[in-house]
C-alpha atoms as one frame of an Amber mdcrd trajectory, in Angstrom:
protein
 -17.662 -12.531 -27.944 -19.493 -12.369 -24.655 -16.245 -12.347 -22.762 -14.834
  -9.577 -24.946 -18.024  -7.561 -24.558 -18.080  -8.043 -20.745 -14.469  -6.700
 -20.434 -14.721  -4.178 -23.252 -11.789  -5.756 -25.205 -11.391  -6.702 -28.913
 -12.270 -10.270 -29.733  -9.256 -10.272 -32.100  -6.852  -9.905 -29.082  -8.543
 -12.819 -27.302  -8.458 -15.081 -30.292  -4.828 -14.161 -31.289  -3.562 -14.604
 -27.646  -5.286 -18.038 -27.269  -3.894 -19.125 -30.670  -0.396 -18.126 -29.683
  -0.778 -19.895 -26.374  -0.766 -23.247 -28.206   2.849 -22.752 -29.092   4.051
 -21.587 -25.618   6.260 -23.809 -23.528   4.464 -23.802 -20.110   4.980 -26.486
 -17.637   2.142 -28.536 -16.082   2.795 -27.107 -12.563   2.254 -23.593 -13.718
  -0.780 -24.549 -15.804  -2.285 -26.317 -12.738  -1.674 -23.041 -10.652  -3.577
 -21.002 -13.324  -6.437 -23.503 -13.210  -6.686 -23.811  -9.452  -5.527 -20.244
  -8.207  -6.246 -17.738 -11.002  -9.413 -19.049 -12.681 -11.507 -19.959  -9.627
 -13.120 -17.168  -7.748 -15.233 -16.700  -4.756 -18.709 -15.069  -5.232 -18.476
 -11.330  -5.532 -18.155  -9.525  -2.204 -20.947  -6.813  -1.717 -20.193  -3.398
  -0.291 -23.672  -3.159   0.809 -23.970   0.318   1.960 -23.030   1.550  -1.609
 -24.477  -1.214  -3.684 -21.071  -1.938  -5.014 -19.585  -5.482  -5.574 -16.064
  -6.446  -5.611 -14.897  -9.648  -7.430 -14.637 -11.145 -10.876 -17.145 -11.590
 -13.713 -18.284 -15.130 -14.200 -17.644 -14.878 -17.962 -14.743 -12.604 -18.311
 -11.729 -12.811 -20.609  -9.662 -15.026 -18.186 -12.554 -17.588 -17.949 -12.795
 -17.657 -21.734  -9.032 -18.255 -22.108  -9.097 -20.880 -19.332 -11.553 -23.059
 -21.316  -8.641 -24.352 -23.578  -5.199 -25.660 -22.782  -3.754 -23.001 -25.160
  -5.536 -20.230 -23.314  -4.257 -21.570 -20.041  -0.720 -21.454 -21.343  -1.150
 -17.909 -22.443  -2.481 -16.922 -19.037   0.694 -18.494 -17.619   2.780 -16.349
 -19.765   0.718 -13.172 -19.047   0.857 -13.861 -15.286   4.659 -13.782 -15.299
   4.767 -10.636 -17.300   1.915  -8.548 -16.146   2.457  -9.100 -12.430   6.126
  -7.931 -12.685   6.103  -5.479 -15.452   2.515  -4.151 -15.739   0.143  -4.215
 -18.621   1.980  -1.543 -20.753   5.490  -3.074 -20.844   3.971  -6.618 -21.137
   1.888  -5.546 -24.127   5.077  -4.471 -25.864   6.740  -7.883 -25.297   3.727
  -9.942 -26.229   3.009  -7.818 -29.319   6.547  -8.665 -30.541   5.811 -12.342
 -29.963   2.425 -12.290 -31.791   3.854 -10.318 -34.741   6.919 -12.764 -35.219
   4.643 -15.925 -34.858   1.862 -14.705 -37.160   1.512 -16.148 -40.716  -0.941
 -13.331 -41.458  -0.142  -9.899 -40.106  -3.666  -8.690 -40.619  -4.863 -10.945
 -37.866  -2.453  -9.548 -35.290  -4.120  -7.141 -32.823  -2.614  -3.803 -32.198
  -0.396  -3.171 -29.178  -3.247  -1.220 -27.501  -5.711  -4.014 -28.024  -3.291
  -6.292 -26.331  -2.655  -3.900 -23.501  -6.356  -3.555 -22.909  -6.763  -7.342
 -22.646  -3.851  -7.622 -20.188  -5.188  -4.670 -18.198  -8.442  -6.592 -17.481
  -6.595  -9.724 -16.759  -4.259  -8.167 -14.295  -6.559  -8.371 -11.260  -6.795
 -12.180 -11.589  -3.237 -12.765 -12.585  -1.756 -11.111  -9.575  -3.115 -14.101
  -7.507  -0.597 -16.338  -9.268   2.073 -14.772  -7.199   4.916 -15.211  -9.649
   6.768 -12.473  -7.993   7.387 -14.732  -4.907   9.596 -16.856  -7.013  11.448
 -13.900  -8.219  12.031 -12.803  -4.640  13.270 -16.148  -3.649  15.880 -16.261
  -6.422  16.879 -12.718  -5.694  17.680 -13.619  -2.240  19.536 -16.736  -3.287
  21.686 -14.898  -5.912  22.570 -11.988  -3.452  24.208 -14.475  -1.108  26.533
 -15.988  -3.832  30.139 -15.074  -3.055  31.362 -16.320  -6.370  29.729 -13.492
  -8.202  32.480 -10.908  -8.984  33.015  -8.128  -6.230  32.610  -5.405  -8.888
  29.189  -6.747  -9.816  28.193  -7.389  -6.156  28.913  -3.698  -5.266  25.326
  -2.845  -6.136  23.887  -6.278  -6.281  20.567  -5.774  -4.379  19.293  -3.135
  -6.666  21.067  -4.191  -9.747  19.365  -7.594  -9.543  15.831  -6.067  -9.542
  15.308  -5.629 -13.311  13.547  -7.476 -16.011  14.974  -8.038 -19.554  13.933
  -5.629 -22.325  10.911  -6.460 -24.440  13.094  -7.872 -27.187  14.879 -10.014
 -24.771  11.768 -11.510 -23.289  10.342 -12.167 -26.899  13.627 -14.049 -27.771
  13.455 -15.961 -24.440  10.005 -17.112 -24.972  10.896 -18.042 -28.579  13.971
 -20.031 -27.495  11.819 -21.964 -24.950   9.214 -22.629 -27.693  11.925 -24.024
 -29.985  13.478 -26.209 -27.192  10.185 -27.896 -26.296   8.639 -27.842 -29.780
   6.524 -30.911 -30.507   8.024 -33.208 -33.208  11.702 -32.697 -34.496  13.869
 -29.987 -32.952  17.528 -29.306 -33.573  17.903 -27.158 -30.464  20.088 -28.830
 -27.941  20.878 -26.141 -25.327  20.110 -22.444 -24.572  22.505 -20.092 -22.953
  21.503 -16.878 -21.458  23.886 -14.135 -20.527  22.606 -11.489 -18.109  23.271
  -9.696 -14.880  20.732  -7.261 -13.686  17.745  -9.444 -14.532  19.100 -12.666
 -13.422  16.563 -13.429 -10.624  13.723 -12.670 -12.994  15.166 -14.873 -15.679
  15.666 -17.866 -13.262  12.154 -17.423 -11.909  10.750 -17.151 -15.530  12.580
 -20.245 -16.690  11.381 -22.342 -13.639   7.839 -20.937 -14.290   7.855 -21.983
 -18.003   9.890 -25.224 -17.995   9.268 -26.538 -14.566  12.888 -26.289 -13.350
  15.444 -23.548 -12.841  18.373 -23.256 -15.330  21.971 -24.261 -14.516  23.494
 -21.003 -13.067  27.156 -20.022 -13.521  29.297 -17.091 -12.483  31.109 -15.254
 -15.219  34.315 -17.001 -14.314  32.701 -20.397 -14.892  32.102 -21.247 -11.263
  28.940 -23.394 -10.787  26.236 -21.693  -8.529  23.542 -24.268  -9.326  23.597
 -27.181 -11.762  20.541 -28.760 -13.408  21.174 -31.930 -15.212  17.613 -32.322
 -16.525  17.279 -28.926 -18.129  19.254 -27.694 -21.080  19.350 -24.082 -20.167
  22.484 -22.284 -18.877  22.396 -18.810 -17.219  25.627 -16.817 -16.934  25.264
 -14.258 -14.086  27.367 -11.063 -14.003  28.239 -11.523 -17.637  29.974  -8.661
 -19.494  29.810 -10.721 -22.748  31.784  -8.316 -24.798  30.366  -5.087 -23.323
  32.193  -2.417 -21.553  29.896  -1.908 -18.645  28.255  -5.338 -18.239  24.667
  -4.053 -18.949  23.811  -6.803 -21.330  21.277  -9.406 -22.066  21.650 -12.172
 -24.768  19.952 -15.435 -25.629  21.908 -18.072 -27.629  20.405 -21.230 -29.028
  22.819 -24.169 -29.516  21.915 -26.761 -32.242  22.928 -30.444 -32.599  24.477
 -29.529 -35.961  25.920 -26.202 -37.024  26.837 -22.980 -35.129  25.171 -21.407
 -32.177  22.487 -18.968 -33.107  22.251 -15.725 -31.148  18.514 -14.740 -30.974
  19.080 -11.418 -29.150  21.954  -9.301 -28.093  20.960  -6.117 -26.188  23.530
  -3.840 -24.854  21.445  -2.510 -22.069  19.263  -4.784 -19.870  18.388  -1.981
 -17.500  15.062  -1.252 -19.254  12.902  -1.458 -16.138  12.653  -2.734 -12.555
  10.458  -5.730 -11.883   7.639  -5.175  -9.404   4.708  -7.131  -8.304   2.280
  -7.852  -5.356   3.264 -10.132  -2.580   2.760 -10.624   1.197   3.767  -8.194
   3.857   6.280 -10.747   4.996   7.926 -11.220   1.680   8.085  -7.523   0.919
   9.630  -6.850   4.271  12.288  -9.524   3.681  13.028  -7.840   0.316  13.409
  -4.395   1.998  15.745  -5.737   4.701  17.920  -7.467   2.188  18.323  -4.474
  -0.270  18.983  -2.120   2.610  21.610  -4.311   4.288  19.677  -4.774   7.540
  18.668  -8.290   7.008  21.330  -9.844   9.301  24.003  -9.163  11.876  24.151
  -6.241  14.108  22.011  -3.998  11.900  19.053  -6.431  12.125  19.566  -6.980
  15.822  19.566  -3.184  16.450  16.444  -2.791  14.257  14.657  -5.660  16.065
  15.415  -3.918  19.505  14.513  -0.471  18.600  11.254  -0.697  16.638   8.885
  -1.767  19.521  10.198   1.311  21.418  10.037   3.562  18.397   6.580   2.724
  17.535   5.407   3.205  21.138   7.001   6.557  21.257   5.295   7.581  18.002
   1.885   6.503  19.284   2.375   7.742  22.741   3.583  11.258  22.358   1.835
  12.491  19.112  -1.529  13.451  18.226  -2.358  14.268  14.570  -4.384  17.183
  13.496  -5.191  19.478  10.659  -4.175  23.135  10.390  -7.243  25.341  10.322
  -5.732  27.475   7.565  -6.160  28.286   3.869  -4.978  24.783   3.124  -7.423
  22.638   5.306  -5.917  19.378   4.138  -2.412  20.053   5.716  -1.682  18.161
   8.817   0.597  18.904  11.616   1.525  17.020  14.779   1.309  18.443  18.390
   3.178  16.921  21.314   1.076  16.737  24.338   2.351  16.887  27.855   1.855
  13.658  29.899  -1.513  13.616  31.719  -2.970  16.340  29.567  -6.809  15.619
  28.864  -6.194  16.420  25.206  -3.575  13.555  25.153  -6.003  11.162  27.039
  -8.918  11.808  24.765  -7.423  12.830  21.415  -8.555  10.575  18.656  -6.001
   8.209  17.133  -6.106   6.881  13.505  -4.636   3.517  14.879  -6.828   0.728
  16.248  -4.377  -0.347  18.991  -0.807  -0.592  19.893  -0.985  -4.473  19.625
  -1.954  -4.154  15.967   1.130  -2.050  15.276   3.177  -4.512  17.195   1.833
  -7.530  15.229   2.749  -5.854  11.909   6.269  -5.162  13.168   6.693  -8.705
  14.360   5.480 -10.099  11.022   7.853  -7.838   9.124  10.820  -8.827  11.224
   9.906 -12.457  11.719   9.612 -12.864   7.896  13.518 -12.825   7.737  13.749
 -15.758   9.903  16.449 -14.275  12.054  14.402 -13.042  15.019  16.396 -14.192
  18.137  13.961 -13.223  20.858  10.548 -12.946  19.379   7.996 -11.714  21.871
   4.981 -14.078  22.114   2.717 -11.206  23.177   3.842  -8.888  20.381   3.641
  -5.819  22.647   5.197  -2.397  22.091   7.637  -1.180  24.755   8.092   1.823
  26.867  11.474   3.535  27.234  12.590   4.050  30.760  12.516   7.686  32.004
  15.616   9.586  30.892  16.648   7.272  28.053  16.396   7.388  24.365  16.203
   4.695  21.687  19.841   5.241  20.930  20.643   4.134  24.482  19.287   0.724
  24.008  22.203  -1.757  24.210  22.165  -3.314  20.745  21.274   0.022  19.072
  24.022   1.771  20.840  26.601  -0.817  19.947  25.693  -0.654  16.272  25.633
   3.086  16.085  28.978   3.298  17.818  30.348   0.969  15.221  28.962   2.957
  12.267  30.238   6.218  13.834  33.779   4.823  14.382  33.943   3.635  10.708
  32.132   6.444   8.931  34.410   9.002   7.067  31.801  11.618   6.470  32.586
  15.199   7.655  29.685  15.196  10.233  30.884  12.130  12.024  34.514  13.186
  11.977  33.509  16.508  13.692  31.136  14.943  16.294  32.704  14.028  19.622
  30.353  11.069  20.184  27.715   9.121  18.419  25.204  10.669  20.681  26.162
  14.139  19.489  26.280  12.810  15.955  22.495  11.589  16.072  21.436  15.149
  16.795  23.057  16.383  13.463  21.679  16.276   9.887  24.585  15.657   7.546
  24.778  17.066   3.988  26.844  14.142   2.633  26.570  10.346   2.527  26.883
   8.981   6.112  26.613   5.342   7.288  24.790   6.328  10.454  22.330   8.560
   8.682  21.503   5.743   6.153  20.694   3.257   8.939  18.588   5.677  10.987
  16.626   6.746   7.920  16.101   3.187   6.765  14.808   2.375  10.184  12.471
   5.248  10.060  11.190   4.148   6.656  10.682   0.639   7.931   8.723   2.210
  10.999   6.625   4.233   8.623   5.597   1.229   6.579   4.653  -0.788   9.625
   2.552   2.063  11.089   0.711   2.521   7.789   0.087  -1.335   7.190  -1.411
  -1.521  10.682  -4.344   0.603   9.254  -5.606  -2.504   7.154  -8.140  -4.876
   8.697  -7.450  -8.563   8.247  -4.157  -8.017   6.532  -2.957 -11.631   6.672
  -3.814 -12.055   2.973  -3.307  -8.541   1.870  -0.985  -8.098  -1.086   1.465
  -5.169  -1.035   4.081  -3.973  -3.635   7.008  -6.080  -3.369   9.810  -3.680
  -4.692   8.480  -0.446  -3.196  11.990   0.706  -1.915  12.270   3.293  -4.652
   8.530   3.911  -5.282   7.455   7.582  -4.475  11.073   8.123  -3.407  10.740
  11.777  -2.510   7.505  11.392  -0.625   8.845   8.445   1.385  11.907  10.296
   2.172   9.836  13.197   3.620   7.791  10.788   5.570  10.760   9.098   7.037
  12.449  12.451   7.797   9.366  13.379   9.807   9.857  10.266  11.938  13.490
  11.037  12.999  12.579  12.560  16.222  11.568   9.107  17.431  15.149   7.947
  16.758  16.819  10.640  18.816  16.930  13.560  16.409  15.500  15.935  19.027
  15.883  18.984  16.569  13.980  17.159  13.832  10.885  18.617  12.448   7.891
  16.764  13.752   5.639  17.756  10.766   4.065  14.335  10.844   0.966  14.440
   8.720  -1.858  11.940   8.813  -1.960  12.232   4.978   1.617  10.553   4.947
   0.216   7.600   6.856  -2.768   7.157   4.633  -1.002   7.860   1.403   1.840
   5.417   2.356  -0.739   2.807   3.225  -2.406   3.290  -0.169   0.866   3.285
  -2.072   2.015   0.051  -0.344  -0.886  -1.710  -2.062  -0.217  -0.005  -5.383
  -2.906   2.784  -5.040  -1.028   6.006  -5.735  -3.408   8.638  -4.514  -1.152
  11.292  -2.890  -2.987  14.217  -4.485  -6.356  12.900  -3.945  -5.647  12.348
  -0.256  -3.939  15.690   0.040  -7.055  17.405  -1.429  -9.413  15.344   0.837
 -11.076  13.892  -2.287 -10.272  10.160  -1.853 -13.136   7.801  -0.903 -12.299
   4.376  -2.538  -9.841   3.036  -5.135  -9.252  -0.076  -6.961  -5.864  -1.173
  -8.252  -3.792  -4.319  -8.536  -6.772  -6.578  -7.928  -7.712  -4.930  -4.523
 -10.345  -2.382  -3.466  -9.620  -0.157  -0.463 -11.838   2.202   1.464 -12.198
   3.625   4.917 -13.873   1.102   7.273 -15.847   4.073   8.892 -17.742   4.689
   5.663 -19.271   1.107   5.900 -19.717   1.238   9.717 -19.665   4.878  10.835
 -19.147   3.998  14.541 -17.174   6.866  16.253 -14.393   5.568  18.535 -11.434
   7.211  19.969  -8.987   4.840  18.284  -9.057   3.422  14.747 -10.871   6.126
  12.713  -8.542   5.553   9.856  -8.948   1.726   9.595  -9.039   0.533   6.007
 -11.265  -2.244   4.642 -10.263  -4.080   1.511 -11.433  -6.858  -0.777  -9.757
  -8.765  -3.672 -11.113  -8.286  -7.198 -12.417  -5.499  -9.369 -14.898  -2.771
  -8.356 -18.354  -2.930 -10.129 -21.302  -0.616  -9.998 -24.243  -1.194 -12.175
 -22.318  -3.609 -14.460 -19.432  -1.171 -15.040 -15.922  -1.241 -13.546 -14.250
   1.548 -11.710 -10.999   2.319 -10.238 -11.597   5.356  -8.308 -14.387   6.857
  -6.128 -13.920  10.488  -4.987 -15.519  12.093  -2.047 -17.869  14.829  -3.209
 -20.449  17.268  -1.845 -23.291  19.266  -3.175 -24.098  22.803  -2.221 -27.469
  24.524  -1.469 -28.512  27.680   0.266 -27.206  27.858   3.746 -30.762  28.457
   5.309 -31.780  24.945   4.306 -31.012  23.569   7.778 -32.268  20.175   8.955
 -35.446  20.709  11.137 -35.533  18.758  14.458 -37.723  15.700  14.770 -39.353
  17.008  17.893 -41.653  20.000  17.647 -40.827  21.378  21.152 -37.035  21.895
  21.296 -35.463  22.444  24.717 -34.295  26.024  25.082 -31.115  25.042  27.028
 -28.721  22.194  26.836 -29.077  20.242  30.145 -28.443  16.536  29.454 -27.620
  14.345  26.274 -30.441  13.769  23.909 -31.242  13.310  20.275 -33.517  15.841
  18.508 -33.046  14.145  15.166 -33.851  10.484  15.775 -35.977  10.203  12.624
 -33.021  11.036  10.346 -30.993   8.320   8.566 -27.543   8.605   6.869 -27.754
   7.733   3.273 -25.215   7.720   0.325 -25.486   9.407  -3.021 -23.588   8.029
  -5.853 -22.952  10.106  -9.027 -21.619   8.410 -12.206 -18.996  10.334 -14.249
 -16.580   9.435 -16.915 -14.779   6.445 -15.387 -15.092   8.005 -12.004 -17.827
   7.719  -9.357 -18.614  10.568  -6.875 -19.705   9.728  -3.287 -21.508  12.088
  -1.018 -23.442  11.529   2.285 -26.776  13.092   3.113 -29.500  12.841   5.717
 -32.696  11.140   4.654 -35.852  12.838   6.159 -34.151  16.222   6.552 -36.006
  17.961   3.707 -32.736  18.950   1.997 -30.806  17.302  -0.799 -27.378  18.682
   0.375 -24.677  16.041   0.685 -21.272  16.201   2.158 -17.877  14.710   1.432
 -17.481  11.696   3.791 -13.629  12.090   3.826 -14.086  15.313   5.639 -15.391
  13.437   8.614 -11.952  11.793   8.919 -10.258  15.147   8.469 -12.087  16.547
  11.398 -11.602  13.438  13.686  -7.914  13.776  12.985  -7.654  16.783  15.312
 -10.668  16.100  17.623 -11.241  14.491  20.982 -13.614  11.589  21.678 -14.789
  10.897  25.166 -16.238   7.421  25.141 -17.330   7.229  28.858 -16.916   8.715
  32.259 -17.553   7.603  35.860 -20.932   9.314  36.094 -24.506   8.480  34.922
 -24.423   9.468  31.218 -27.945  10.838  31.451 -27.430  12.976  34.516 -28.530
  16.545  34.179 -26.310  19.638  34.614 -26.447  21.355  38.060 -25.693  24.640
  36.377 -26.589  25.372  32.736 -24.315  27.611  30.712 -26.439  29.679  28.254
 -23.532  30.021  25.986 -23.980  26.558  24.894 -26.980  26.169  22.448 -28.244
  23.500  20.076 -27.127  23.417  16.508 -28.262  20.952  13.650 -25.996  18.286
  12.161 -26.257  20.241   9.008 -24.523  23.260  10.507 -22.684  22.161  13.638
 -20.974  25.462  14.018 -23.774  27.807  13.333 -23.901  29.013  16.959 -20.346
  30.216  16.746 -21.385  32.924  14.309 -23.696  34.282  16.962 -21.001  34.340
  19.574 -22.272  31.165  21.152 -21.041  27.532  21.280 -22.763  24.534  19.689
 -24.119  21.301  21.057 -25.255  18.946  18.240 -28.038  16.798  19.914 -27.723
  13.445  18.120 -27.186  11.214  21.180 -26.881   7.527  20.434 -26.648   7.880
  16.661 -23.185   7.145  15.248 -24.617   7.826  11.789 -25.617  11.349  12.695
 -22.271  11.947  14.676 -20.456  10.986  11.395 -22.472  13.435   9.235 -22.177
  16.144  11.779 -18.342  15.714  11.667 -18.338  15.859   7.971 -20.230  19.173
   8.037 -17.794  20.893  10.486 -16.029  23.800   8.914 -12.223  23.928   8.941
 -12.131  27.040  11.093 -14.408  25.544  13.778 -12.113  22.764  14.858 -11.245
  21.086  17.250 -14.456  19.229  18.051 -15.337  17.037  20.993 -17.463  13.930
  20.420 -19.253  12.365  23.403 -20.303   8.771  23.227 -21.417   7.668  26.676
 -20.170  10.384  29.012 -22.273  12.806  30.895 -22.733  16.270  29.608 -20.799
  17.834  32.537 -17.659  15.775  31.666 -18.044  16.462  28.089 -18.339  20.281
  28.516 -15.350  20.210  30.830 -13.171  18.506  28.113 -14.530  21.161  25.576
 -13.226  23.911  28.019  -9.810  22.352  28.396  -9.205  21.814  24.653 -10.809
  25.078  23.714 -13.503  23.455  21.519 -16.751  25.380  20.679 -18.497  22.264
  19.130 -19.708  19.318  21.194 -21.347  16.329  19.312 -23.397  14.179  21.531
């Protein structure tokens, strides 16, 4: 009862699922994994600045189920289903199982009650990593030449499905009967499928401790297992016209075979799940056809140069328009001060290089892995398409492609500049490379990503959004006439989507602050440690577990602000305020950044305000990132940071952190005197209005150099 109350689930669902677990065939290896990986948990991790905790309850539903062997078996079943199908589809399958096994239907929980239970278990069950086994078997089956050519035509994506709910119910029922305690007449189980073959093999191994014997449709043995009485026929049409079929047949010692299920369409859903960056990259390379040979070698050679070009020549900024959340990119000239001091969302080139190396090295075919994991500069006058291995592969694709665009182009170099309207082998390769680069760039935002879990089968997730993001990167790959509308929201939204947090609208509207999904909580690192730096303002922190605040669980925290009268400005700490700006100083050293949390219906609102300011006005913290995206940060200069100006320009006057652009309304320019306080700088950035950008933030530079940069980038706001 305590566990049900803690998770807000029905006790009937807990009791019924535990009772059903006693009948499930679940091998000891899987049960041990549940007991050693899923059930134990580290102490909750505090997000101290917000008084949040991330982790797992000591007495939640998983712990309750883990107290009995029957409950552990059920957790094993739930882990395989929930982590690849999600709570909704899993509840459909488990509800069928509970209903068919129940002697008294009045004691069967509703589908919704089962779904609620599975939803609270999901965060723990993801740690079982059942999906890794599915990925391994997917890779194995994709390489089998004995599978019919017709079936192999779309084998990577066609092998990425799960059976329908009825099929899973029959599969579990067959395993229960095969391993029933006492007498059993079942001698063998035969499964006919094609599109869900990797999942079925992994599920069989998960439940029974060994994979089934695997045969092609013509009888060719792919893998034989003498110690397990389960056969899987891959690529089976089994009497259907199109081969989209799933069936489970039980063979008895005496009598005719019994067909438990025969479903004409086994394309009910694609499996999904959370796995490591390396495993997900391996999946993407395989399904895209870039996992080996010339395509992989070209990709391996081009990505370090492509990433360097992206980071070197682009600065990201918002448009100060009616849509303040729209981002555009601006290409700066080499040596321009704006290019030198423009803020970057990325921590370092090396961090991006390490992600690319991990994604490529995961495939095991890296021929010349660089030990230092560095990005590379192109020589002057060369493009990525001039690199030897890239050139060789593109020439080969160009020569073989039959599309109209390739037929009309005189060379592969001319073809790269064109955007075809029909299917083209060259275009597919270039766009896949751009998509791969986009994922690597977005993943580099995460701190300590070695243990980060990302969506395994994300190749078709948010297809339209990912396509637009990839198209915006095409200029890096030689498409000189491509739009360079590269928005920072693409980078952040892609990063969140890769970990299963679909917050495109919230990021676009600048309302995202924190989210929890798939057992991971993600938020901007700068919220926790608001230290303004030129690079890395979009770094993301993450923790495993569920988000708790005052005993309740939440999945989303939005950035919010409260409004008061404009004349309620923060008063300076010092009584005597200098009349002119002559050197860096802090007039608000008594103020402290504080966070205001407002509880709503299943959503928390987060705002930042200044303690000691005499005003209750709070601001949306995400807006600070918005402003930084198109601002400059000068961290130091060669002069004494405290040196006074030789000549004071009266157009520059002091403004408060509350209203950084107030002087602009009077025809002046603003200096926000918060020298030495990262917290006040952060708050000041969050209070900048969209039409007052760009901003210059000075950390340890003298005032003269800071004002010089303001003049060059046409900034009217300097935050000290």
